[in-house]
Amino acid sequence: MSARRWQQIRDLFENICDLDPADRRLALSEACAGDADLRKEVESILACSEESPALFDATPPEVFPELFDGIPAAGLLGRRIGAYELVSLVATGGMGAVYLAKRADGEHGNEVAVKLIKREMLSESTLQHFRTERRTLAALDHPNIARMLDGGVTDDGLPYLMMEYISGEPIDRFCDARDLSTILRLRLFREVCAAVQFAHRNLVVHRDLKPSNILVTRAGTPKLLDFGIAKVLDPGRDDDSDASTVTAQRIMTPAYASPEQIRGETITTASDVYSLGVVLYELLTGCRPFRISGRTPHEIERTVCEDDPAKPSTAIRRAAERRSDNGSSRITLSVERSDRTRFGQAARLSRRLAGDLDAIVLRALRKEPHHRYASVHDLSEDIRRHLEGLPVTARSGGLRYRMTKFVRRNAPAVVAGMVLWVALAAFLVGLVWQRDKAVAARQDAEVQSIKAERINDFLQDMLASVDPYETAGHEATVRNVLDKATAKLENGFFKDQPEIEAAARMTIGATYCELGLHALAEQHLTTALEIRTRELGENHLDVAESLDALGLLSRATGDYDEAERLYIEALALRRALLESDDLLVAETMNNLGVVLRRKGKWQEAEAIYREALAIRRSQLGDQHEDVATSFTNLAALLKNRGELDEAEPLYRDAIDIFRASLGQRHVRVAIGLNNLALLLMEKRAYGEAESLLREALAIRRIELGDEHPGVSRGLHNLALVLAAQGKNVEAEALYREALALRRKLLDAKHPHVAYTANSLARLLGERGDWEAAEPLARESLMIRREKLPADHPSTAASLVVLGRILLGRNDPSRAEPLLREAVEILQARLSPGDRRMTEAKLELAGCMIELGQFEQAERMLLGVHSNLQDTDENERMAARPVLKQLIRLYEAWNRPDSAKQYRQLLPRASSDEHAD
């Protein structure tokens, strides 16, 4: 038996297994007309299922191994792929198989799923589709999407994908097994919508959304699976990798496929909206909108493309009537509890679905893509409005509808209003106000719907215009799409719809900024602000959004003064137009705090960071990714001030939250690892710091590509920790790679360019290459003097490096004023025992010794030594260079007894040193 035949048997079994015997016989007769063997197989499985309800929880080869041929199961179980061993077969298809694998090297690790192509299916076309799936999954890092962990080719040439293993149930079985209420089903479905919308934002259309591809974990988290036939702007495939039914040589699952998929027309995000509509229909009613099992391709096409589905409320009534006519016993079912059949107290459940939910589902199932919801987000939002008792956009609704919604949301007030005439009069006044507000809200919803539909048409047109094989990699494809979208906007695509044009430019500009293409981002974001200010006036939330986005861009380009101005203006607007604890207010506060910290305004930054953190905790709880971002920013500030022990737990907590909410490979995880590593460097825990930085750099390369500002940051920081350990050859290569990348991607005077130039200059100076080091140090100092406040610690760092280089070139008279300035800056900003302060004073003392300023040098060195005695164990590791400088001082000063005294202390300081 082929895998396709098995799938046909299984689909039919699942369609009828919950029906009463009479309904089963009728359904079998319809589905198996002319196919006696199919009926026989299904009837035999129905008989077995009475004794073994978990029959279909096993994979087909485990149940009927003799029915399957050509499946590479027996030969591959026990085989190692990387550090993992294949332990069991999870699923099979016409193209390959998915295995459960566990680590075989004794190290701790989670179970993973490994997808392998069958050897007999290998072809250039198959490999191209497999590579497309790999690129697709690599682009999708979302808590509700199964993550890709690795991919490659086995030693004997079998392509594989290694993915997060999801132990869960299909969403329909999960809901039925736990008797989930309609409300809980809707909330769970909205999480699925969030995952699909995320895929759409990354230019991926799933094309095979169905309950078996949406597993729910024991914790109740839905996970979207199987992007094997997802559209990343690629042509249709002719394989059968997921064992779905093939109709007219097109891959799909007909029961969930949209009319345009059935007809072989262009696939867009609207196709996924339709499939989600089918899934929602099934979750609410227990049945599908159309019966297509056993039908010919022509009959399937006619049914899906021409027949109108019954309303969900009607489907519930009809199913209950069939059960009653057949004399079956009725199951007691409350509105908020439903057993697996969903056909208990049908009248009450039908009333629960009638109205809003009927309208929402049927709008998602419209035959014409442009008449469905403009996006999955809009579908989810209508469900949210229904759950909150608000009017939904799927219903035109008149005054009676809006009044009904009002009364349901405000029942106590209505009842109280009926008691007293005075209260009744007040209620009527309020009702008129509410009516006007509802009309305005509906009109606004209609306008927003039109805007969203136009933007969706625009994005779909972009999606269809790009050939993924013209470019290599996710970033290149997105850049290609953005460039084509820009051309359309410049040619007047939204000529008569300025607000929609502004929204489109905001999206495009923000994406360009994420890709590090700052000049292109500025073009769109500036135009969007101009349009919004002209059309909406200066006091509007959309204007605040544009100001905030431009602030982020200015921050990315190193123009901190402009970023601060923009953020202050955006914050003032949001505070004036929103509640004081609104999350948008906290967002702008956080952004402003970052700029204030980078400008060295630490006291102001701390106050605003803590206020933003308080808002986020009150609104989101302690485990949200935005709270983790606030932890990270506050920790960075504490680290800048040398408060390492206070900062470290904040960094670690942030990483834990990011991993839990965003996945192991998200860029925010990389940022968290990077920040913690830099702190550990301050504490001289170099081994752990290097490990964290290598992991962070790997994540950034995978997620961002090789040419991105975030990758340059990872290269620089890894070089820092290598240089601290004396691994200078590798460190120099990484510094040079980071500097070249930053000069290519950033403005020539960006503070990040200064940072890397200064670090490389320092490394070159330590090995005595003064000639190569000096121009880099001067470049760094010039940029920092121009871009940062005069008293910024980073400016002091450049002064120290340049001063050290001049000392190395035997020019202490030019070095001294630079080093004195550095010490003055740091004394005003840092604690006396801070490592940076110690380093600057040691360099200045060395300069004084060269110039014969022995008494000044002595006072400075003794003060440094005294400060180090009062600090923790890690800082006392710095005692050795201080002692060596004191010995040098007394030898130059011709005081041998004092030199001998400190030389005797030197071995003890040395014995305290240890390798991490």
PDB file of N, CA and C in Angstrom, residues 76-79 85-89 99-102 111:
ATOM      1  N   LEU A  76      17.776   3.152   8.719  1.00  0.00           N
ATOM      2  CA  LEU A  76      18.279   4.403   9.276  1.00  0.00           C
ATOM      3  C   LEU A  76      18.122   4.512  10.794  1.00  0.00           C
ATOM      4  N   LEU A  77      17.216   3.738  11.394  1.00  0.00           N
ATOM      5  CA  LEU A  77      17.074   3.797  12.847  1.00  0.00           C
ATOM      6  C   LEU A  77      18.398   3.393  13.499  1.00  0.00           C
ATOM      7  N   GLY A  78      18.801   4.168  14.500  1.00  0.00           N
ATOM      8  CA  GLY A  78      20.077   3.936  15.163  1.00  0.00           C
ATOM      9  C   GLY A  78      21.240   4.676  14.537  1.00  0.00           C
ATOM     10  N   ARG A  79      21.007   5.291  13.405  1.00  0.00           N
ATOM     11  CA  ARG A  79      22.081   6.012  12.727  1.00  0.00           C
ATOM     12  C   ARG A  79      22.319   7.363  13.390  1.00  0.00           C
ATOM     13  N   GLU A  85      21.166  10.663  17.430  1.00  0.00           N
ATOM     14  CA  GLU A  85      20.900   9.316  16.938  1.00  0.00           C
ATOM     15  C   GLU A  85      19.409   9.174  16.638  1.00  0.00           C
ATOM     16  N   LEU A  86      19.082   8.629  15.457  1.00  0.00           N
ATOM     17  CA  LEU A  86      17.686   8.425  15.081  1.00  0.00           C
ATOM     18  C   LEU A  86      17.129   7.267  15.891  1.00  0.00           C
ATOM     19  N   VAL A  87      16.062   7.525  16.664  1.00  0.00           N
ATOM     20  CA  VAL A  87      15.552   6.495  17.573  1.00  0.00           C
ATOM     21  C   VAL A  87      14.183   5.958  17.176  1.00  0.00           C
ATOM     22  N   SER A  88      13.379   6.747  16.436  1.00  0.00           N
ATOM     23  CA  SER A  88      12.069   6.237  16.027  1.00  0.00           C
ATOM     24  C   SER A  88      11.546   7.047  14.853  1.00  0.00           C
ATOM     25  N   LEU A  89      10.631   6.427  14.118  1.00  0.00           N
ATOM     26  CA  LEU A  89      10.021   7.081  12.967  1.00  0.00           C
ATOM     27  C   LEU A  89       8.776   7.824  13.422  1.00  0.00           C
ATOM     28  N   TYR A  99      12.102  11.664  11.654  1.00  0.00           N
ATOM     29  CA  TYR A  99      12.517  10.801  12.748  1.00  0.00           C
ATOM     30  C   TYR A  99      12.652  11.603  14.041  1.00  0.00           C
ATOM     31  N   LEU A 100      12.405  10.918  15.148  1.00  0.00           N
ATOM     32  CA  LEU A 100      12.753  11.461  16.447  1.00  0.00           C
ATOM     33  C   LEU A 100      14.206  11.082  16.708  1.00  0.00           C
ATOM     34  N   ALA A 101      15.016  12.063  17.150  1.00  0.00           N
ATOM     35  CA  ALA A 101      16.430  11.803  17.416  1.00  0.00           C
ATOM     36  C   ALA A 101      16.797  12.342  18.789  1.00  0.00           C
ATOM     37  N   LYS A 102      17.760  11.652  19.423  1.00  0.00           N
ATOM     38  CA  LYS A 102      18.249  12.080  20.735  1.00  0.00           C
ATOM     39  C   LYS A 102      19.774  12.157  20.687  1.00  0.00           C
ATOM     40  N   GLU A 111      15.286  16.549  22.666  1.00  0.00           N
ATOM     41  CA  GLU A 111      14.976  15.727  21.513  1.00  0.00           C
ATOM     42  C   GLU A 111      14.761  16.630  20.299  1.00  0.00           C
TER      43      GLU A 111
END
